[in-house]
Amino acid sequence: MHRFYITTPIYYVNDKPHIGHLYTNVIADTIARFKRLDGFKVFFSTGTDEHGQKVAIAAKNKNLHSQDFVNTMSQYFRNFNHDFYITSDTFVRTSEATHKDYVRGLWLSLLKGNHVYQGKYSGWYSFKDESFFQESEVINKKAISTGNSVKWIEEDCFFFKLSQWQQPLLEYYKSHPFFIRPLNRKNEVVSFVKSGLKDLCITRLSSRWGIRVPGNTGHVFYVWFEALLSYLSALDKKVDFWPVDIHVVGKDILRFHAIYWPAILMSLGLKLPKTIISHGWLLQNGKKISKSSGKTIDPYAFTNICSTDYYRFYLIRQVPLDRDIHFSVLDLKLRVNSELVNKLGNLLHRVCSLIFFHCNGFIPCPGSFQYEDTLILSKAYSLVVVVREAVNTQDLRKALDVLIKLVIDANIYIVDNKPWDHHILRRSTVLYSLSEVLRIVFILLQPFIPELAAQALDYLGIQDRSFSFIDKKFAITPGKKVMKPRIIFKKIL
Ligand code: MSP
């Protein structure tokens, strides 16, 4: 069985999860579910990033000890995964002993390999971004890319020899054209690396809340350095899953993943990730929805009007990976009502009602197939390859696009072929063909809208839902019972 390792970033616990985190999680979860159904042995990791000054300040503001604070906050993220059906296989916490031991062990390997040295750092640092910035990236004491304030710091630290990896990184980007997706973001990374890489300060003296560097140095590891290593500690002993197949990250943290991380891995002599997907931001009033700016949208706020699957559908269908979009409840309603409810829900309900009333609730036995039946069936069968290809190239939007197009065609087919008007044989063929189309559609939709797809497949009496079954043609069995019609896809009012 092929292995597949996918990750989300580990989330800062300075505040509760928001809709932006849900977006990252949903992308990763959809791909993880798809690969599982497609026969891969998947390892999907997520977790919380619990050290650093940003988190320490948040704990102090609440008058709590940092460890107590992160214990509570991390639990919000764990619950969040559960509540939104995120199927991660592990949840890393960077304040846990396993992770700390890994980090110290990997540090010793870097030390041994002569990849780090002691020196003095002086430069700009942003607490909100937990990031160092070069002179050219700062204007009026603000980081140009994030708008967050920066502070001049001078302190002793250990440097990682990042500069020595400039050429190997450029070569790697060249020989692995799909290492970073989408392409526009890859170009930004390449030009940043070409402009010259400086060695990276990977320990902090002024910060106390972190993993202590071995050897009584008084240093703790720079939060990003240890956070990246969580992708290794997450695996614990399941080393067979290495290298990572897909890292899903927002565009704001691409540099850490596409530059620092591969350089650290090269120093450790480990294989590099195959692909990094970098998505855009969800915006509100033109600004990134973020904890630090106070502009968050609580994903739980709309759970009374819409289900988790509706969110999932909206986030994947509406948001192009290479752009930022404004998060709007109105858009969510329009998208869900027009496509999921009116097109897909309507088709399902119509077909099942007709089977229920005209065929006593049993999938009918088809007569001879006419041109239009074969056409809609072949469109459905050919979709399997197209959807798989779209997901394998991380174009989840395209996968939904072709699925919805098929649903539109099936709605036209039902109107053109009027199974309610016809002789029993013709009616049976049309309803059989439509059940087969629905089988393909809902099996393929499982990773995207898992709860609703499961209900629809139950409704149609389809048991075998893996993709190995989907490749079979005419697989829906005549004589199977469908359930009494009821509305699964409810309109958002
Ligand atoms: N802790 C680091 C990641 C370390 S990974 C080794 C971090 N955490 S974060 O909580 O600030 O962000 C985690 C993810 O959420 C990032 O991928 C980020 O892009 C994403 N998002 C946070 N706000 C977002 C939006 N408003 N819109 C879309 N995604 C957003 O960075």
Short mmCIF file of C-alpha atoms and ligand atoms in Angstrom, two decimals:
data_model
loop_
_atom_site.label_atom_id
_atom_site.label_comp_id
_atom_site.label_asym_id
_atom_site.label_seq_id
_atom_site.Cartn_x
_atom_site.Cartn_y
_atom_site.Cartn_z
CA MET A 1 0.00 0.00 0.00
CA HIS A 2 1.32 3.45 -0.92
CA ARG A 3 1.92 5.83 1.94
CA PHE A 4 0.89 9.44 1.97
CA TYR A 5 1.85 12.05 4.53
CA ILE A 6 -0.04 15.34 4.67
CA THR A 7 0.21 18.14 7.22
CA THR A 8 -1.44 21.36 8.29
CA PRO A 9 0.69 23.96 10.04
CA ILE A 10 0.64 23.75 13.81
CA TYR A 11 -1.44 26.61 15.11
CA TYR A 12 -0.40 29.32 17.54
CA VAL A 13 -2.42 29.08 20.69
CA ASN A 14 -2.47 32.77 21.57
CA ASP A 15 -6.19 32.74 20.80
CA LYS A 16 -9.03 30.44 19.78
CA PRO A 17 -9.31 28.98 16.27
CA HIS A 18 -10.97 31.10 13.58
CA ILE A 19 -12.34 30.59 10.10
CA GLY A 20 -8.89 31.04 8.48
CA HIS A 21 -7.65 27.97 10.39
CA LEU A 22 -10.71 26.07 9.31
CA TYR A 23 -9.83 26.84 5.71
CA THR A 24 -6.30 25.39 6.04
CA ASN A 25 -7.70 22.35 7.85
CA VAL A 26 -10.43 21.72 5.30
CA ILE A 27 -8.00 21.70 2.37
CA ALA A 28 -5.75 19.18 4.12
CA ASP A 29 -8.63 17.09 5.37
CA THR A 30 -10.25 16.87 1.94
CA ILE A 31 -7.04 15.62 0.37
CA ALA A 32 -6.40 13.19 3.25
CA ARG A 33 -9.89 11.72 2.93
CA PHE A 34 -9.56 11.47 -0.83
CA LYS A 35 -6.27 9.60 -0.63
CA ARG A 36 -7.63 7.18 1.99
CA LEU A 37 -10.59 6.38 -0.25
CA ASP A 38 -8.20 5.99 -3.15
CA GLY A 39 -6.34 3.22 -1.35
CA PHE A 40 -3.44 5.10 0.24
CA LYS A 41 -2.25 4.58 3.77
CA VAL A 42 -2.51 8.15 4.98
CA PHE A 43 -0.88 9.92 7.86
CA PHE A 44 -2.39 13.33 8.47
CA SER A 45 -0.81 15.53 11.11
CA THR A 46 -1.86 18.76 12.76
CA GLY A 47 -1.35 20.32 16.17
CA THR A 48 -0.50 23.40 18.16
CA ASP A 49 2.54 25.66 18.27
CA GLU A 50 2.79 26.56 21.90
CA HIS A 51 6.06 28.42 22.48
CA GLY A 52 7.39 31.84 21.59
CA GLN A 53 6.87 35.35 22.79
CA LYS A 54 3.46 35.85 21.20
CA VAL A 55 2.02 32.96 23.21
CA ALA A 56 3.90 33.95 26.39
CA ILE A 57 2.48 37.47 26.17
CA ALA A 58 -1.06 36.12 25.67
CA ALA A 59 -0.65 33.95 28.79
CA LYS A 60 0.68 36.89 30.78
CA ASN A 61 -2.25 39.05 29.70
CA LYS A 62 -4.55 36.43 31.18
CA ASN A 63 -2.44 36.18 34.35
CA LEU A 64 -1.79 32.53 33.71
CA HIS A 65 1.29 30.41 33.77
CA SER A 66 2.28 29.74 30.16
CA GLN A 67 1.92 25.97 30.47
CA ASP A 68 -1.58 26.23 31.99
CA PHE A 69 -2.58 28.71 29.34
CA VAL A 70 -1.39 26.54 26.43
CA ASN A 71 -3.05 23.44 27.91
CA THR A 72 -6.41 25.18 27.78
CA MET A 73 -5.90 26.82 24.41
CA SER A 74 -4.62 23.68 22.72
CA GLN A 75 -7.78 21.90 23.78
CA TYR A 76 -9.84 24.44 21.79
CA PHE A 77 -7.97 23.40 18.65
CA ARG A 78 -8.45 19.74 19.39
CA ASN A 79 -12.18 20.24 19.91
CA PHE A 80 -12.33 22.36 16.80
CA ASN A 81 -10.94 19.45 14.75
CA HIS A 82 -13.48 17.15 16.23
CA ASP A 83 -16.40 19.54 15.72
CA PHE A 84 -15.53 20.16 12.07
CA TYR A 85 -14.79 16.51 11.25
CA ILE A 86 -11.06 16.96 10.62
CA THR A 87 -9.67 13.45 10.38
CA SER A 88 -6.09 14.03 11.51
CA ASP A 89 -4.18 10.98 12.70
CA THR A 90 -2.11 12.86 15.22
CA PHE A 91 -2.16 16.12 17.12
CA VAL A 92 1.29 17.43 18.00
CA ARG A 93 1.80 19.76 20.92
CA THR A 94 5.17 21.45 20.99
CA SER A 95 5.20 21.73 24.78
CA GLU A 96 5.08 17.95 25.11
CA ALA A 97 8.12 15.90 26.01
CA THR A 98 8.17 13.79 22.82
CA HIS A 99 8.48 16.85 20.65
CA LYS A 100 11.09 18.46 22.91
CA ASP A 101 13.23 15.32 22.79
CA TYR A 102 13.05 15.22 19.01
CA VAL A 103 14.06 18.85 18.72
CA ARG A 104 17.06 18.40 21.00
CA GLY A 105 18.11 15.26 19.15
CA LEU A 106 17.91 16.96 15.75
CA TRP A 107 19.77 19.96 17.12
CA LEU A 108 22.63 17.70 18.17
CA SER A 109 22.77 16.28 14.63
CA LEU A 110 23.01 19.79 13.21
CA LEU A 111 25.71 20.65 15.68
CA LYS A 112 27.63 17.51 14.85
CA GLY A 113 27.31 18.17 11.13
CA ASN A 114 28.73 21.66 11.65
CA HIS A 115 25.57 23.36 10.37
CA VAL A 116 25.26 25.80 13.27
CA TYR A 117 27.59 28.30 14.94
CA GLN A 118 27.44 30.85 17.72
CA GLY A 119 27.33 34.57 16.94
CA LYS A 120 25.52 37.83 17.55
CA TYR A 121 22.27 38.75 15.88
CA SER A 122 21.22 42.30 15.31
CA GLY A 123 18.18 43.11 13.28
CA TRP A 124 14.43 43.54 13.11
CA TYR A 125 12.04 41.13 14.79
CA SER A 126 8.23 41.05 14.84
CA PHE A 127 6.55 39.34 17.79
CA LYS A 128 3.22 39.11 16.05
CA ASP A 129 4.82 37.28 13.12
CA GLU A 130 7.48 35.60 15.28
CA SER A 131 9.77 36.42 12.40
CA PHE A 132 13.05 38.16 11.59
CA PHE A 133 13.00 40.73 8.81
CA GLN A 134 15.76 42.13 6.65
CA GLU A 135 16.36 45.88 6.43
CA SER A 136 14.80 46.00 2.96
CA GLU A 137 11.60 44.40 4.29
CA VAL A 138 10.91 47.09 6.88
CA ILE A 139 9.48 50.59 6.56
CA ASN A 140 8.75 52.91 9.49
CA LYS A 141 9.34 50.08 11.97
CA LYS A 142 6.74 47.91 10.27
CA ALA A 143 7.23 44.73 8.25
CA ILE A 144 6.09 45.59 4.72
CA SER A 145 4.59 42.14 4.03
CA THR A 146 2.48 41.87 7.19
CA GLY A 147 2.08 45.43 8.44
CA ASN A 148 3.10 44.34 11.95
CA SER A 149 5.51 46.38 14.09
CA VAL A 150 9.10 45.27 14.34
CA LYS A 151 11.65 45.84 17.08
CA TRP A 152 15.41 46.12 16.75
CA ILE A 153 17.03 43.32 18.71
CA GLU A 154 20.63 42.54 19.45
CA GLU A 155 21.51 39.30 21.18
CA ASP A 156 23.81 36.31 21.18
CA CYS A 157 22.37 33.38 19.35
CA PHE A 158 23.13 30.22 17.44
CA PHE A 159 22.93 30.62 13.70
CA PHE A 160 21.89 28.00 11.23
CA LYS A 161 24.02 28.16 8.06
CA LEU A 162 21.15 28.95 5.75
CA SER A 163 23.31 30.87 3.28
CA GLN A 164 25.14 27.71 2.22
CA TRP A 165 21.90 26.30 0.85
CA GLN A 166 21.05 29.10 -1.56
CA GLN A 167 22.31 27.31 -4.67
CA PRO A 168 21.03 23.83 -3.75
CA LEU A 169 17.60 25.34 -3.04
CA LEU A 170 17.48 27.09 -6.42
CA GLU A 171 18.49 23.85 -8.10
CA TYR A 172 15.81 21.97 -6.21
CA TYR A 173 13.08 24.44 -7.23
CA LYS A 174 14.22 24.08 -10.82
CA SER A 175 14.28 20.30 -10.87
CA HIS A 176 10.96 20.02 -8.97
CA PRO A 177 8.55 22.29 -10.81
CA PHE A 178 5.61 21.31 -8.58
CA PHE A 179 7.38 21.73 -5.26
CA ILE A 180 5.42 24.92 -4.61
CA ARG A 181 1.87 25.49 -5.77
CA PRO A 182 0.35 27.72 -7.03
CA LEU A 183 2.99 28.91 -9.45
CA ASN A 184 2.77 32.64 -8.72
CA ARG A 185 3.88 32.01 -5.15
CA LYS A 186 6.74 29.81 -6.29
CA ASN A 187 8.10 32.70 -8.33
CA GLU A 188 8.11 34.92 -5.22
CA VAL A 189 10.10 32.32 -3.30
CA VAL A 190 12.62 31.87 -6.09
CA SER A 191 13.28 35.58 -6.37
CA PHE A 192 13.64 35.91 -2.60
CA VAL A 193 16.26 33.14 -2.56
CA LYS A 194 18.04 34.62 -5.57
CA SER A 195 18.30 37.94 -3.76
CA GLY A 196 20.61 36.24 -1.24
CA LEU A 197 20.11 34.22 1.94
CA LYS A 198 21.51 35.22 5.31
CA ASP A 199 22.21 32.73 8.08
CA LEU A 200 19.22 32.22 10.35
CA CYS A 201 19.18 32.92 14.07
CA ILE A 202 17.58 29.80 15.56
CA THR A 203 17.87 30.41 19.29
CA ARG A 204 16.73 33.25 21.53
CA LEU A 205 18.25 34.51 24.75
CA SER A 206 15.61 37.11 25.58
CA SER A 207 12.75 34.63 25.45
CA ARG A 208 12.12 32.17 28.27
CA TRP A 209 9.07 30.31 27.02
CA GLY A 210 10.52 27.68 24.72
CA ILE A 211 12.54 24.50 24.50
CA ARG A 212 15.88 24.90 26.21
CA VAL A 213 18.93 24.40 24.02
CA PRO A 214 21.03 21.55 25.51
CA GLY A 215 24.20 22.49 27.30
CA ASN A 216 23.07 25.15 29.76
CA THR A 217 23.50 27.91 27.26
CA GLY A 218 20.56 29.96 28.56
CA HIS A 219 19.09 29.89 25.05
CA VAL A 220 15.73 28.53 23.96
CA PHE A 221 15.06 27.48 20.38
CA TYR A 222 13.52 30.05 18.05
CA VAL A 223 9.85 29.12 17.85
CA TRP A 224 9.84 28.61 14.07
CA PHE A 225 12.87 26.34 14.16
CA GLU A 226 11.25 23.90 16.56
CA ALA A 227 7.79 24.29 15.00
CA LEU A 228 9.08 23.09 11.62
CA LEU A 229 10.66 20.09 13.30
CA SER A 230 7.18 19.11 14.51
CA TYR A 231 6.60 17.60 11.07
CA LEU A 232 9.22 15.04 12.05
CA SER A 233 8.24 14.64 15.69
CA ALA A 234 4.61 14.13 14.58
CA LEU A 235 5.61 10.89 12.91
CA ASP A 236 7.21 9.59 16.08
CA LYS A 237 8.28 6.11 15.00
CA LYS A 238 6.28 5.95 11.76
CA VAL A 239 9.30 6.90 9.69
CA ASP A 240 8.01 5.01 6.64
CA PHE A 241 5.77 7.96 5.92
CA TRP A 242 8.71 10.27 5.28
CA PRO A 243 9.00 12.41 3.17
CA VAL A 244 5.95 14.62 3.48
CA ASP A 245 3.78 14.43 0.38
CA ILE A 246 1.91 17.67 0.97
CA HIS A 247 2.33 20.55 3.39
CA VAL A 248 -0.75 22.78 3.35
CA VAL A 249 0.16 26.31 4.46
CA GLY A 250 -1.11 29.86 4.08
CA LYS A 251 0.85 32.26 1.89
CA ASP A 252 2.08 34.13 4.99
CA ILE A 253 4.16 31.19 6.11
CA LEU A 254 5.37 29.92 2.76
CA ARG A 255 8.88 31.31 3.22
CA PHE A 256 9.43 29.24 6.36
CA HIS A 257 8.29 26.09 4.60
CA ALA A 258 9.81 26.58 1.19
CA ILE A 259 13.18 28.02 2.23
CA TYR A 260 14.16 27.41 5.86
CA TRP A 261 12.56 23.99 6.15
CA PRO A 262 14.12 22.35 3.07
CA ALA A 263 17.47 23.85 4.03
CA ILE A 264 17.21 22.32 7.53
CA LEU A 265 16.24 18.98 5.98
CA MET A 266 19.15 19.06 3.57
CA SER A 267 21.47 19.68 6.51
CA LEU A 268 20.00 16.69 8.29
CA GLY A 269 20.42 14.59 5.14
CA LEU A 270 16.67 13.97 4.93
CA LYS A 271 14.42 13.91 1.88
CA LEU A 272 12.48 17.08 1.11
CA PRO A 273 8.69 17.40 1.00
CA LYS A 274 7.16 16.69 -2.40
CA THR A 275 4.72 19.59 -2.53
CA ILE A 276 3.84 22.69 -0.56
CA ILE A 277 0.41 24.11 -1.24
CA SER A 278 0.19 27.74 -0.31
CA HIS A 279 -3.30 29.16 -0.13
CA GLY A 280 -4.46 32.76 0.07
CA TRP A 281 -6.22 34.53 2.91
CA LEU A 282 -9.80 34.92 3.95
CA LEU A 283 -10.39 38.62 4.37
CA GLN A 284 -12.77 40.79 6.30
CA ASN A 285 -13.10 44.49 5.48
CA GLY A 286 -10.18 44.04 3.10
CA LYS A 287 -7.85 42.72 5.84
CA LYS A 288 -6.64 39.24 6.72
CA ILE A 289 -8.87 37.64 9.32
CA SER A 290 -6.47 37.22 12.19
CA LYS A 291 -6.26 36.79 15.92
CA SER A 292 -3.65 39.50 16.31
CA SER A 293 -5.69 42.16 14.51
CA GLY A 294 -8.81 41.22 16.45
CA LYS A 295 -10.67 40.66 13.20
CA THR A 296 -11.62 37.04 13.61
CA ILE A 297 -14.66 35.13 12.45
CA ASP A 298 -15.71 32.38 14.79
CA PRO A 299 -16.48 29.26 12.72
CA TYR A 300 -19.04 28.26 15.33
CA ALA A 301 -20.97 31.48 14.76
CA PHE A 302 -22.93 30.07 11.82
CA THR A 303 -23.29 26.44 12.80
CA ASN A 304 -26.92 27.13 13.65
CA ILE A 305 -27.69 28.19 10.08
CA CYS A 306 -25.41 25.88 8.20
CA SER A 307 -23.77 22.49 8.58
CA THR A 308 -20.04 21.79 8.62
CA ASP A 309 -20.29 20.31 5.16
CA TYR A 310 -21.77 23.52 3.84
CA TYR A 311 -18.72 25.40 5.16
CA ARG A 312 -16.41 22.86 3.64
CA PHE A 313 -18.12 23.12 0.28
CA TYR A 314 -18.05 26.92 0.31
CA LEU A 315 -14.40 27.13 1.30
CA ILE A 316 -13.22 24.75 -1.40
CA ARG A 317 -15.60 25.81 -4.15
CA GLN A 318 -15.49 29.55 -3.65
CA VAL A 319 -11.90 30.23 -2.76
CA PRO A 320 -9.18 29.99 -5.43
CA LEU A 321 -5.85 28.90 -3.98
CA ASP A 322 -3.91 31.67 -5.63
CA ARG A 323 -6.05 34.56 -4.40
CA ASP A 324 -7.40 36.15 -1.22
CA ILE A 325 -11.13 36.37 -0.89
CA HIS A 326 -13.56 38.22 1.23
CA PHE A 327 -15.39 35.86 3.58
CA SER A 328 -19.08 36.49 3.21
CA VAL A 329 -22.02 34.67 4.73
CA LEU A 330 -24.14 35.87 1.84
CA ASP A 331 -21.78 34.24 -0.67
CA LEU A 332 -21.82 31.08 1.41
CA LYS A 333 -25.63 31.00 1.32
CA LEU A 334 -25.79 31.71 -2.40
CA ARG A 335 -23.19 29.10 -3.27
CA VAL A 336 -24.69 26.40 -1.08
CA ASN A 337 -28.31 27.09 -1.99
CA SER A 338 -27.73 27.35 -5.72
CA GLU A 339 -25.41 24.37 -6.12
CA LEU A 340 -25.72 21.94 -3.25
CA VAL A 341 -29.39 22.44 -2.49
CA ASN A 342 -30.98 23.36 -5.82
CA LYS A 343 -28.84 21.26 -8.10
CA LEU A 344 -27.47 18.29 -6.19
CA GLY A 345 -30.10 17.97 -3.47
CA ASN A 346 -32.85 18.43 -5.99
CA LEU A 347 -31.46 15.72 -8.28
CA LEU A 348 -31.10 13.26 -5.43
CA HIS A 349 -34.55 13.92 -4.08
CA ARG A 350 -36.18 13.73 -7.49
CA VAL A 351 -34.52 10.44 -8.43
CA CYS A 352 -35.24 8.79 -5.10
CA SER A 353 -38.85 10.01 -5.06
CA LEU A 354 -39.42 8.65 -8.57
CA ILE A 355 -37.87 5.31 -7.61
CA PHE A 356 -39.94 5.25 -4.48
CA PHE A 357 -43.22 6.02 -6.13
CA HIS A 358 -42.80 4.26 -9.50
CA CYS A 359 -40.60 1.31 -8.57
CA ASN A 360 -41.80 0.59 -5.03
CA GLY A 361 -38.53 1.96 -3.66
CA PHE A 362 -36.28 -0.56 -5.47
CA ILE A 363 -33.51 0.39 -7.90
CA PRO A 364 -35.06 -0.69 -11.21
CA CYS A 365 -33.57 -3.14 -13.69
CA PRO A 366 -32.56 -1.20 -16.81
CA GLY A 367 -33.85 -2.07 -20.30
CA SER A 368 -31.73 -1.29 -23.35
CA PHE A 369 -29.64 1.85 -23.14
CA GLN A 370 -30.19 4.64 -25.66
CA TYR A 371 -27.66 7.21 -26.83
CA GLU A 372 -28.56 9.78 -24.13
CA ASP A 373 -28.30 7.17 -21.35
CA THR A 374 -24.88 6.04 -22.52
CA LEU A 375 -23.83 9.66 -22.84
CA ILE A 376 -24.68 10.65 -19.27
CA LEU A 377 -23.19 7.41 -17.93
CA SER A 378 -19.97 7.82 -19.84
CA LYS A 379 -19.70 11.41 -18.59
CA ALA A 380 -20.06 10.08 -15.05
CA TYR A 381 -17.52 7.28 -15.53
CA SER A 382 -14.95 9.55 -17.16
CA LEU A 383 -15.21 11.90 -14.20
CA VAL A 384 -13.38 9.53 -11.91
CA VAL A 385 -10.12 10.11 -13.76
CA VAL A 386 -10.67 13.86 -14.02
CA VAL A 387 -11.46 14.29 -10.32
CA ARG A 388 -8.52 12.13 -9.28
CA GLU A 389 -6.20 14.14 -11.51
CA ALA A 390 -7.57 17.42 -10.12
CA VAL A 391 -7.05 16.33 -6.51
CA ASN A 392 -3.60 14.94 -7.27
CA THR A 393 -2.61 18.31 -8.66
CA GLN A 394 -4.25 19.97 -5.64
CA ASP A 395 -6.90 21.66 -7.78
CA LEU A 396 -9.78 20.89 -5.44
CA ARG A 397 -11.90 23.62 -6.94
CA LYS A 398 -11.71 22.01 -10.33
CA ALA A 399 -12.78 18.68 -8.85
CA LEU A 400 -15.94 20.27 -7.49
CA ASP A 401 -16.46 22.20 -10.67
CA VAL A 402 -16.61 19.06 -12.85
CA LEU A 403 -18.81 17.26 -10.34
CA ILE A 404 -21.32 20.11 -10.28
CA LYS A 405 -21.26 20.24 -14.10
CA LEU A 406 -22.23 16.57 -14.19
CA VAL A 407 -25.07 17.25 -11.77
CA ILE A 408 -26.30 20.03 -14.06
CA ASP A 409 -26.16 17.64 -17.03
CA ALA A 410 -28.03 15.00 -15.06
CA ASN A 411 -30.75 17.52 -14.22
CA ILE A 412 -31.09 18.31 -17.93
CA TYR A 413 -31.13 14.58 -18.74
CA ILE A 414 -33.97 13.95 -16.31
CA VAL A 415 -36.05 16.76 -17.81
CA ASP A 416 -35.34 15.62 -21.39
CA ASN A 417 -36.12 11.98 -20.67
CA LYS A 418 -39.12 12.47 -18.38
CA PRO A 419 -39.02 9.19 -16.49
CA TRP A 420 -42.41 10.09 -14.96
CA ASP A 421 -44.11 10.01 -18.40
CA HIS A 422 -42.64 6.92 -19.92
CA HIS A 423 -43.36 3.27 -20.27
CA ILE A 424 -41.97 1.19 -17.43
CA LEU A 425 -38.98 -0.14 -19.39
CA ARG A 426 -37.80 3.25 -20.52
CA ARG A 427 -38.47 4.73 -17.09
CA SER A 428 -36.43 1.96 -15.48
CA THR A 429 -33.46 2.58 -17.74
CA VAL A 430 -33.51 6.32 -17.08
CA LEU A 431 -33.87 5.91 -13.32
CA TYR A 432 -31.20 3.21 -13.24
CA SER A 433 -28.82 5.48 -15.17
CA LEU A 434 -29.53 8.35 -12.80
CA SER A 435 -28.90 6.16 -9.74
CA GLU A 436 -25.59 5.15 -11.24
CA VAL A 437 -24.70 8.81 -11.83
CA LEU A 438 -25.62 9.61 -8.24
CA ARG A 439 -23.50 6.73 -7.02
CA ILE A 440 -20.43 8.12 -8.77
CA VAL A 441 -21.15 11.69 -7.71
CA PHE A 442 -21.63 10.91 -4.03
CA ILE A 443 -18.72 8.52 -3.76
CA LEU A 444 -16.48 11.21 -5.25
CA LEU A 445 -18.01 13.89 -3.04
CA GLN A 446 -17.24 12.04 0.19
CA PRO A 447 -13.95 13.84 0.86
CA PHE A 448 -15.59 17.21 0.26
CA ILE A 449 -18.92 16.88 2.10
CA PRO A 450 -18.43 13.72 4.16
CA GLU A 451 -21.55 13.84 6.31
CA LEU A 452 -23.98 14.69 3.53
CA ALA A 453 -22.41 12.25 1.09
CA ALA A 454 -22.67 9.47 3.67
CA GLN A 455 -26.36 10.24 4.20
CA ALA A 456 -27.01 10.29 0.46
CA LEU A 457 -25.21 6.97 -0.04
CA ASP A 458 -27.21 5.46 2.83
CA TYR A 459 -30.30 6.81 1.21
CA LEU A 460 -29.40 5.10 -2.07
CA GLY A 461 -28.49 1.87 -0.27
CA ILE A 462 -24.85 1.97 -1.46
CA GLN A 463 -22.52 0.12 0.90
CA ASP A 464 -19.16 -0.04 -0.82
CA ARG A 465 -17.85 3.49 -0.97
CA SER A 466 -14.16 3.16 -1.68
CA PHE A 467 -12.77 4.34 -4.98
CA SER A 468 -11.93 0.81 -6.01
CA PHE A 469 -15.67 0.21 -6.30
CA ILE A 470 -16.27 3.40 -8.22
CA ASP A 471 -14.13 2.25 -11.14
CA LYS A 472 -16.63 -0.55 -11.81
CA LYS A 473 -19.35 0.25 -14.29
CA PHE A 474 -23.07 -0.49 -13.80
CA ALA A 475 -22.23 -1.30 -10.22
CA ILE A 476 -25.44 -0.18 -8.59
CA THR A 477 -27.49 -3.30 -8.07
CA PRO A 478 -31.08 -3.44 -9.36
CA GLY A 479 -33.43 -4.53 -6.61
CA LYS A 480 -31.62 -2.55 -3.89
CA LYS A 481 -33.95 -0.59 -1.70
CA VAL A 482 -33.76 3.20 -1.51
CA MET A 483 -35.01 5.00 1.58
CA LYS A 484 -38.24 6.89 1.85
CA PRO A 485 -37.70 10.36 0.31
CA ARG A 486 -36.64 13.03 2.72
CA ILE A 487 -34.74 16.25 2.24
CA ILE A 488 -31.04 15.89 3.05
CA PHE A 489 -29.83 19.14 1.54
CA LYS A 490 -31.69 21.85 3.40
CA LYS A 491 -31.74 25.42 2.16
CA ILE A 492 -29.90 28.04 4.20
CA LEU A 493 -32.55 30.65 4.98
N1 MSP B 1 2.49 28.49 14.13
C1 MSP B 1 2.70 28.91 12.82
C2 MSP B 1 2.84 27.72 11.89
C3 MSP B 1 3.95 26.76 12.22
S1 MSP B 1 3.95 25.39 11.14
C4 MSP B 1 5.38 24.63 11.40
C5 MSP B 1 1.52 29.77 12.37
N2 MSP B 1 0.38 29.62 13.04
S2 MSP B 1 -0.96 30.47 12.77
O1 MSP B 1 -1.89 30.01 13.76
O2 MSP B 1 -0.66 31.86 12.78
O3 MSP B 1 -1.43 30.13 11.32
C6 MSP B 1 -1.67 28.83 10.91
C7 MSP B 1 -2.28 28.77 9.55
O4 MSP B 1 -3.54 29.45 9.51
C8 MSP B 1 -1.43 29.39 8.46
O5 MSP B 1 -1.38 28.51 7.34
C9 MSP B 1 -2.17 30.63 8.10
O6 MSP B 1 -1.97 31.00 6.77
C10 MSP B 1 -3.60 30.20 8.33
N3 MSP B 1 -4.45 31.37 8.46
C11 MSP B 1 -4.49 32.23 9.50
N4 MSP B 1 -5.34 33.25 9.15
C12 MSP B 1 -5.84 33.06 7.92
C13 MSP B 1 -6.77 33.71 7.11
N5 MSP B 1 -7.35 34.83 7.47
N6 MSP B 1 -7.09 33.13 5.93
C14 MSP B 1 -6.56 31.93 5.53
N7 MSP B 1 -5.68 31.30 6.28
C15 MSP B 1 -5.24 31.87 7.44
O7 MSP B 1 1.68 30.51 11.41
#
